[in-house]
Coordinates of C-alpha atoms and ligand atoms in Angstrom, one line a residue:
X1 CA 24.4 -7.0 -11.0
X2 CA 21.7 -9.5 -10.6
X3 CA 19.2 -6.7 -10.4
X4 CA 20.3 -5.4 -13.8
X5 CA 20.2 -8.9 -15.2
X6 CA 16.6 -9.3 -14.0
X7 CA 15.5 -6.1 -15.7
X8 CA 17.2 -7.1 -18.9
X9 CA 15.5 -10.4 -18.9
X10 CA 12.1 -8.9 -18.2
X11 CA 12.6 -6.4 -21.0
X12 CA 13.5 -9.2 -23.3
X13 CA 10.5 -11.2 -22.2
X14 CA 8.2 -8.3 -22.8
X15 CA 9.7 -7.8 -26.2
X16 CA 8.9 -11.4 -26.9
X17 CA 5.3 -11.0 -25.9
X18 CA 4.9 -8.0 -28.0
X19 CA 6.4 -9.7 -30.9
X20 CA 4.1 -12.7 -30.7
X21 CA 1.2 -10.5 -30.5
X22 CA 2.2 -8.5 -33.5
X23 CA 2.8 -11.7 -35.4
X24 CA -0.6 -13.1 -34.5
X25 CA -2.4 -9.9 -35.5
X26 CA -0.8 -9.8 -38.9
X27 CA -1.0 -13.3 -40.2
X28 CA -3.0 -12.2 -43.3
X29 CA -0.4 -9.5 -44.0
X30 CA 2.4 -12.0 -43.6
X31 CA 0.8 -14.3 -46.1
X32 CA 0.7 -11.5 -48.6
X33 CA 4.3 -10.7 -47.8
X34 CA 5.1 -14.4 -48.4
X35 CA 3.5 -14.3 -51.9
X36 CA 5.5 -11.2 -52.7
X37 CA 8.6 -13.0 -51.5
X38 CA 7.9 -16.0 -53.7
X39 CA 7.4 -13.7 -56.7
X40 CA 10.7 -11.8 -55.9
X41 CA 12.7 -15.0 -55.5
X42 CA 11.3 -16.1 -58.9
X43 CA 12.6 -12.9 -60.5
X44 CA 15.9 -13.4 -58.6
X45 CA 16.1 -16.9 -59.8
X46 CA 15.7 -15.9 -63.5
X47 CA 18.4 -13.2 -63.0
X48 CA 20.7 -15.9 -61.6
X49 CA 20.0 -18.1 -64.6
X50 CA 20.9 -15.2 -66.9
X51 CA 24.0 -14.5 -64.9
X52 CA 25.1 -18.1 -64.8
X53 CA 24.7 -18.4 -68.6
X54 CA 26.4 -15.0 -69.1
X55 CA 29.5 -15.8 -67.1
X56 CA 29.7 -19.5 -67.5
X57 CA 33.1 -20.8 -67.7
X58 CA 34.8 -17.7 -66.4
X59 CA 33.4 -17.9 -62.8
X60 CA 33.8 -20.4 -60.1
X61 CA 31.1 -22.7 -58.7
X62 CA 29.7 -19.7 -56.9
X63 CA 27.5 -18.9 -59.9
X64 CA 25.8 -22.2 -59.8
X65 CA 24.0 -21.7 -56.5
X66 CA 21.2 -24.2 -56.4
X67 CA 18.6 -21.5 -56.9
X68 CA 15.7 -24.0 -57.0
X69 CA 16.3 -24.0 -53.2
X70 CA 15.3 -20.3 -53.2
X71 CA 12.2 -21.0 -55.1
X72 CA 10.9 -23.6 -52.6
X73 CA 7.9 -21.9 -51.0
X74 CA 7.4 -22.0 -47.3
X75 CA 4.7 -24.3 -46.0
X76 CA 1.6 -22.0 -46.1
X77 CA 0.3 -21.1 -42.6
X78 CA -3.5 -21.0 -42.4
X79 CA -4.6 -17.5 -42.1
X80 CA -5.8 -16.7 -38.6
X81 CA -7.8 -13.5 -38.0
X82 CA -8.2 -12.3 -34.4
X83 CA -10.6 -9.6 -33.3
X84 CA -11.1 -8.4 -29.8
X85 CA -14.2 -6.5 -28.7
X86 CA -14.5 -4.9 -25.3
X87 CA -17.8 -5.0 -23.6
X88 CA -19.2 -1.5 -23.1
X89 CA -21.5 -0.5 -20.4
X90 CA -25.1 -1.0 -21.5
X91 CA -24.0 -3.8 -23.8
X92 CA -25.9 -7.1 -24.2
X93 CA -24.0 -10.1 -25.5
X94 CA -26.0 -9.6 -28.8
X95 CA -24.9 -6.0 -29.3
X96 CA -21.2 -6.9 -28.6
X97 CA -21.4 -9.9 -30.9
X98 CA -22.9 -7.8 -33.7
X99 CA -19.8 -5.5 -33.5
X100 CA -17.7 -8.6 -34.1
X101 CA -19.5 -9.2 -37.3
X102 CA -22.2 -11.7 -36.4
X103 CA -25.7 -11.2 -37.8
X104 CA -28.3 -10.8 -35.0
X105 CA -29.8 -14.3 -35.7
X106 CA -26.4 -15.9 -35.3
X107 CA -25.6 -13.9 -32.2
X108 CA -28.8 -15.3 -30.7
X109 CA -27.8 -18.8 -31.7
X110 CA -24.4 -18.3 -29.9
X111 CA -26.1 -16.9 -26.7
X112 CA -28.5 -19.8 -26.7
X113 CA -25.9 -22.4 -27.2
X114 CA -23.8 -20.9 -24.4
X115 CA -26.6 -21.0 -21.8
X116 CA -25.7 -24.4 -20.3
X117 CA -22.0 -23.5 -19.9
X118 CA -22.3 -19.8 -18.9
X119 CA -25.1 -17.2 -19.0
X120 CA -23.9 -14.5 -21.4
X121 CA -26.5 -12.3 -19.7
X122 CA -23.8 -11.8 -17.0
X123 CA -21.2 -10.3 -19.3
X124 CA -19.4 -7.3 -17.7
X125 CA -18.1 -4.1 -19.1
X126 CA -14.3 -4.1 -19.4
X127 CA -14.3 -7.8 -20.3
X128 CA -13.7 -8.9 -23.8
X129 CA -15.0 -11.1 -26.5
X130 CA -12.3 -12.5 -28.8
X131 CA -13.2 -13.9 -32.2
X132 CA -10.7 -16.2 -34.0
X133 CA -11.3 -17.2 -37.6
X134 CA -9.1 -19.8 -39.1
X135 CA -10.0 -21.4 -42.4
X136 CA -13.5 -22.7 -42.0
X137 CA -13.4 -22.5 -38.2
X138 CA -14.8 -19.8 -36.0
X139 CA -14.0 -19.6 -32.3
X140 CA -15.2 -17.2 -29.8
X141 CA -13.9 -16.6 -26.3
X142 CA -15.2 -14.7 -23.3
X143 CA -12.9 -14.3 -20.3
X144 CA -15.0 -15.1 -17.2
X145 CA -12.3 -14.6 -14.5
X146 CA -8.6 -15.1 -13.9
X147 CA -8.8 -18.8 -14.3
X148 CA -11.6 -19.6 -16.7
X149 CA -13.0 -18.6 -20.0
X150 CA -16.0 -19.6 -22.1
X151 CA -15.1 -21.1 -25.4
X152 CA -17.7 -21.1 -28.2
X153 CA -17.2 -22.6 -31.6
X154 CA -19.1 -23.3 -34.7
X155 CA -19.6 -26.9 -36.0
X156 CA -21.4 -26.8 -39.2
X157 CA -24.3 -24.5 -38.5
X158 CA -24.5 -25.2 -34.8
X159 CA -22.7 -23.5 -32.0
X160 CA -21.3 -25.3 -29.0
X161 CA -19.8 -23.9 -25.8
X162 CA -17.8 -25.0 -22.8
X163 CA -16.0 -23.5 -19.9
X164 CA -12.3 -24.1 -20.0
X165 CA -9.1 -23.2 -18.2
X166 CA -7.5 -20.0 -19.6
X167 CA -4.1 -20.7 -21.1
X168 CA -1.3 -19.0 -19.2
X169 CA 2.5 -18.7 -19.1
X170 CA 4.4 -18.6 -15.9
X171 CA 7.7 -16.9 -15.7
X172 CA 10.0 -17.5 -12.7
X173 CA 12.0 -14.5 -11.7
X174 CA 14.4 -13.3 -9.1
X175 CA 14.7 -9.7 -7.9
X176 CA 16.6 -7.9 -5.2
X177 CA 16.6 -4.3 -4.0
X178 CA 17.9 -1.9 -1.4
X179 CA 15.6 0.6 0.3
X180 CA 16.5 4.2 0.0
X181 CA 13.3 6.2 -0.1
X182 CA 10.5 3.7 0.4
X183 CA 9.9 0.0 0.0
X184 CA 7.5 0.6 -2.9
X185 CA 10.1 2.6 -4.8
X186 CA 12.9 0.0 -4.3
X187 CA 10.5 -2.8 -5.3
X188 CA 9.4 -1.0 -8.4
X189 CA 13.1 -0.3 -9.3
X190 CA 13.7 -4.0 -8.9
X191 CA 10.9 -4.8 -11.3
X192 CA 8.3 -6.1 -8.8
X193 CA 4.7 -5.6 -9.6
X194 CA 2.8 -3.9 -6.7
X195 CA 1.0 -7.2 -6.1
X196 CA 4.3 -8.9 -5.4
X197 CA 5.4 -6.1 -3.1
X198 CA 2.1 -6.4 -1.1
X199 CA 2.7 -10.2 -1.0
X200 CA 6.2 -9.6 0.4
X201 CA 4.9 -7.3 3.1
X202 CA 2.2 -9.8 4.1
X203 CA 4.7 -12.6 4.4
X204 CA 6.8 -10.7 6.9
X205 CA 3.9 -8.9 8.6
X206 CA 4.3 -10.9 11.9
X207 CA 8.0 -10.0 12.2
X208 CA 8.5 -6.6 10.7
X209 CA 6.7 -3.4 11.5
X210 CA 6.7 -2.0 7.9
X211 CA 5.0 1.2 9.1
X212 CA 7.7 2.2 11.7
X213 CA 10.8 0.0 11.4
X214 CA 11.9 0.4 7.7
X215 CA 15.3 2.1 7.4
X216 CA 17.4 3.2 4.5
X217 CA 19.7 0.3 3.7
X218 CA 17.2 -2.4 4.4
X219 CA 17.1 -4.9 1.6
X220 CA 15.2 -7.8 0.1
X221 CA 15.6 -10.8 -2.3
X222 CA 12.6 -12.5 -3.9
X223 CA 12.1 -15.6 -6.0
X224 CA 8.7 -15.4 -7.5
X225 CA 6.4 -16.4 -10.3
X226 CA 4.4 -14.1 -12.6
X227 CA 1.5 -15.6 -14.5
X228 CA 0.5 -14.1 -17.8
X229 CA -2.6 -14.7 -19.9
X230 CA -2.6 -15.4 -23.6
X231 CA -2.6 -11.7 -24.4
X232 CA 0.5 -11.1 -22.3
X233 CA -1.4 -9.4 -19.4
X234 CA -0.1 -10.1 -15.8
X235 CA -2.8 -12.2 -14.1
X236 CA -1.1 -12.8 -10.8
X237 CA 2.1 -13.3 -8.9
X238 CA 3.3 -15.7 -6.2
X239 CA 6.3 -15.6 -4.0
X240 CA 8.2 -18.9 -3.6
X241 CA 11.0 -17.7 -1.3
X242 CA 11.9 -14.3 0.1
X243 CA 14.4 -12.7 2.4
X244 CA 14.1 -9.3 4.1
X245 CA 16.9 -7.6 6.0
X246 CA 15.5 -5.1 8.4
X247 CA 17.9 -3.1 10.5
X248 CA 20.5 -5.8 10.3
X249 CA 18.1 -8.7 11.1
X250 CA 17.7 -11.2 8.3
X251 CA 14.3 -12.9 7.9
X252 CA 13.6 -15.7 5.5
X253 CA 10.4 -17.3 4.3
X254 CA 9.6 -20.1 1.9
X255 CA 6.3 -21.3 0.5
X256 CA 5.3 -24.8 1.2
X257 CA 2.4 -26.6 -0.5
X258 CA 1.2 -29.2 1.9
X259 CA 0.1 -32.7 0.8
X260 CA -3.5 -31.7 1.3
X261 CA -3.0 -28.9 -1.3
X262 CA -3.1 -25.9 1.1
X263 CA -0.1 -23.7 1.3
X264 CA 1.6 -21.3 3.7
X265 CA 4.9 -19.6 4.4
X266 CA 7.5 -21.0 6.8
X267 CA 11.0 -20.3 7.9
X268 CA 13.6 -22.5 6.2
X269 CA 13.5 -24.6 9.4
X270 CA 9.8 -25.2 9.0
X271 CA 8.4 -22.9 11.6
X272 CA 5.3 -20.9 10.7
X273 CA 5.7 -17.3 9.7
X274 CA 2.2 -16.7 11.2
X275 CA 2.0 -15.6 14.8
X276 CA -0.8 -14.5 17.2
X277 CA -0.1 -10.8 16.6
X278 CA 0.8 -8.7 13.5
X279 CA 3.7 -6.4 14.2
X280 CA 1.8 -3.3 13.0
X281 CA -1.8 -2.2 13.3
X282 CA -1.6 -0.1 10.1
X283 CA -2.4 -1.6 6.8
X284 CA 0.6 -1.1 4.6
X285 CA -0.2 1.1 1.6
X286 CA 1.9 2.9 -1.0
X287 CA 1.0 6.3 0.6
X288 CA 1.5 5.4 4.2
X289 CA 4.8 3.7 3.5
X290 CA 6.2 6.9 1.9
X291 CA 4.8 9.1 4.7
X292 CA 6.4 7.3 7.5
X293 CA 9.8 6.9 5.9
X294 CA 10.1 10.5 5.1
X295 CA 8.6 11.8 8.3
X296 CA 10.2 14.9 9.8
X297 CA 8.6 15.0 13.2
X298 CA 9.4 12.5 15.9
X299 CA 7.0 9.7 16.3
X300 CA 6.7 8.6 19.9
X301 CA 7.7 5.1 21.0
X302 CA 6.9 3.4 24.2
X303 CA 8.2 5.2 27.3
X304 CA 7.0 5.5 30.9
X305 CA 5.3 8.8 30.0
X306 CA 3.8 7.6 26.8
X307 CA 2.3 4.2 27.2
X308 CA 1.7 3.3 23.6
X309 CA 3.2 3.5 20.2
X310 CA 2.2 6.3 17.8
X311 CA 2.0 5.8 14.1
X312 CA 2.0 8.9 11.9
X313 CA -0.1 8.2 8.9
X314 CA -2.3 10.2 6.5
X315 CA -5.9 10.6 7.7
X316 CA -8.1 7.7 6.4
X317 CA -5.3 5.0 6.4
X318 CA -7.0 1.7 7.3
X319 CA -6.3 0.4 10.8
X320 CA -6.4 -3.4 11.4
X321 CA -6.8 -5.7 14.3
X322 CA -3.4 -7.2 15.1
X323 CA -5.0 -10.4 16.3
X324 CA -8.2 -12.4 16.5
X325 CA -10.5 -11.3 19.3
X326 CA -13.7 -9.5 20.4
X327 CA -14.5 -5.8 20.6
X328 CA -14.9 -4.8 24.3
X329 CA -15.0 -1.1 23.8
X330 CA -16.0 1.0 20.8
X331 CA -16.9 4.7 21.1
X332 CA -15.6 8.0 22.4
X333 CA -13.2 7.9 25.3
X334 CA -12.0 11.4 26.5
X335 CA -8.5 12.3 25.1
X336 CA -8.4 9.1 23.1
X337 CA -11.2 10.3 20.9
X338 CA -12.7 7.6 18.9
X339 CA -11.4 4.5 20.5
X340 CA -11.5 0.7 20.1
X341 CA -10.4 -2.0 22.5
X342 CA -10.1 -5.6 21.5
X343 CA -9.7 -8.5 23.9
X344 CA -7.7 -11.3 22.3
X345 CA -7.9 -15.1 22.3
X346 CA -5.4 -15.1 25.2
X347 CA -7.8 -13.3 27.4
X348 CA -5.0 -11.5 29.3
X349 CA -4.1 -9.6 26.2
X350 CA -5.9 -6.7 24.7
X351 CA -5.1 -4.0 22.2
X352 CA -6.3 -0.4 21.9
X353 CA -6.6 1.9 18.9
X354 CA -7.1 5.7 19.5
X355 CA -7.8 9.0 17.7
X356 CA -9.7 7.3 14.9
X357 CA -11.5 9.3 12.2
X358 CA -14.2 6.7 12.0
X359 CA -14.9 3.1 12.8
X360 CA -15.4 0.3 10.3
X361 CA -19.0 -0.2 9.4
X362 CA -21.0 -2.8 11.3
X363 CA -18.6 -3.0 14.2
X364 CA -20.1 -2.9 17.7
X365 CA -19.3 -4.0 21.2
X366 CA -19.1 -7.8 21.2
X367 CA -18.2 -8.1 17.5
X368 CA -15.7 -10.8 16.7
X369 CA -12.8 -9.6 14.7
X370 CA -10.1 -11.5 12.8
X371 CA -6.4 -10.8 12.6
X372 CA -5.8 -8.2 9.8
X373 CA -9.5 -7.1 9.7
X374 CA -9.9 -3.4 9.1
X375 CA -11.6 -1.9 12.2
X376 CA -11.3 1.8 11.6
X377 CA -9.4 4.7 10.0
X378 CA -6.6 7.0 11.1
X379 CA -7.7 10.4 12.3
X380 CA -7.0 13.0 15.0
X381 CA -10.1 12.8 17.2
X382 CA -9.6 13.5 21.0
X383 CA -6.3 15.1 22.1
X384 CA -4.2 14.9 19.0
X385 CA -2.2 17.5 17.1
X386 CA -2.1 15.7 13.8
X387 CA -3.5 12.6 12.2
X388 CA -1.9 9.5 13.8
X389 CA -2.8 6.2 15.4
X390 CA -2.1 5.7 19.1
X391 CA -1.7 2.0 19.7
X392 CA -1.5 0.2 23.0
X393 CA -0.8 -3.4 23.8
X394 CA -2.2 -4.3 27.3
X395 CA -1.5 -7.3 29.5
X396 CA -4.1 -7.7 32.2
X397 CA -5.1 -4.1 31.6
X398 CA -1.6 -2.5 31.9
X399 CA 0.1 -1.1 28.7
X400 CA 3.3 -2.9 27.8
X401 CA 5.9 -2.3 25.2
X402 CA 4.8 -4.6 22.3
X403 CA 8.5 -5.3 21.5
X404 CA 8.9 -7.1 24.8
X405 CA 6.2 -9.6 24.1
X406 CA 7.1 -13.2 23.3
X407 CA 5.9 -14.0 19.8
X408 CA 5.1 -17.7 19.5
X409 CA 4.6 -18.9 16.0
X410 CA 1.6 -20.9 14.8
X411 CA 1.8 -24.6 14.0
X412 CA 5.1 -25.7 12.3
X413 CA 5.3 -28.1 9.3
X414 CA 4.0 -31.4 10.6
X415 CA 6.8 -33.8 11.5
X416 CA 5.7 -36.4 9.0
X417 CA 5.9 -33.8 6.2
X418 CA 9.4 -32.4 7.0
X419 CA 11.1 -34.6 4.3
X420 CA 8.7 -33.4 1.7
X421 CA 9.1 -29.8 3.0
X422 CA 12.8 -29.9 2.6
X423 CA 12.7 -31.5 -0.8
X424 CA 10.2 -28.9 -2.1
X425 CA 11.9 -25.8 -0.6
X426 CA 15.6 -26.5 -0.9
X427 CA 15.9 -25.5 -4.6
X428 CA 14.0 -22.3 -4.0
X429 CA 16.1 -21.3 -1.0
X430 CA 19.2 -22.2 -2.9
X431 CA 18.2 -19.8 -5.6
X432 CA 18.0 -17.0 -3.1
X433 CA 21.7 -17.5 -2.4
X434 CA 22.7 -18.2 -6.0
X435 CA 20.2 -16.2 -8.0
X436 CA 22.2 -16.4 -11.2
X437 CA 21.9 -20.1 -11.4
X438 CA 19.1 -21.0 -13.8
X439 CA 16.9 -18.1 -12.8
X440 CA 14.6 -18.0 -15.7
X441 CA 12.4 -21.0 -16.1
X442 CA 9.5 -20.4 -18.4
X443 CA 6.8 -23.0 -18.2
X444 CA 3.8 -23.4 -20.4
X445 CA 0.8 -24.6 -18.5
Ligands
ZN501 ZN1 0.2 8.3 21.5

């Protein structure tokens, strides 16, 4: 129900973007259309006069429509002409500007005037110049990155330039889904961009093993923002609150922007989502997620005979360190094949990764690694019948079942910020429960 609602809304919103774009692009045509309309209403007005005269006396007041109202022209909109020009490989700013109709001398003046704000020597293929002509004014824009653009404009004969914030629109959305085939499929059906899906996976990466523990029937609910640029392209997404139900366990997270401006995800009670170890050593990807959900062959869990956890995954899937630490072994180790062992900050703890196809570049014995850092790639080196990762968690050298480890969260919300935390997060969490209340808030920034 809510799911369908969300899709309808997003279709509507897309329609709106498309409409605005079309309108912008055809301002000159619409002016012509307006003139035609004025002409036509003039003709209609004359006809009405003839009719009024012809039938006067026999008809009701209907005939005396105040037709001068029809003749009142719309307030003319200044004609705006917009041209976009993609930067091609091998382009200089000058060649791209020439395609936008600037004479070489003027193109040089523009490039010169921009120097202090942004060196147009650094323009990159795939980026755009946009030229906007409105009346006597000419504006030129170059998108530098997600946040900023270079704005050049003519004043008299001189050009001026400055860097400015790109205008954007933020849409607040709610989505929910139920996993049947894979998380990516369910998320796409719910209308989530893959960036939002990855964000969702990252938020719960300390609690849920997305590579092994996903089951059909798992579900999620997300309240999130999508940020669009002035052309209607998705620039980025941000999750405000999310829920994931994995094998009957409900996990919830909410974003909190601290008073110092930094932000992180917490449980609704203010505990950190972050913990010393990630639940899975495999980096979640679209391909590996499908593979493990549809696997036919059994994947070994921790038993007395098998002292690790096996992850079936396509060869080449990135393997990441589950926690901060230092590499204590990297190389070939008998049946383990290419093998890495990391000693963690708690020096009693270490993790081991076996059967790798190759190691990450630049990694050697003694290297410091950070949680989530890619250390190697899945393979089948050593004694392995197919590509998989054999993962061990060791306490004082003995392999243990990682599920039995106590997982203590990082620092909670500071006590003196709890009031502010509750105030900020309560409305978002409420929307997870009542998604239909006031879901779409569109804010101009
Ligand atoms: Zn194994």
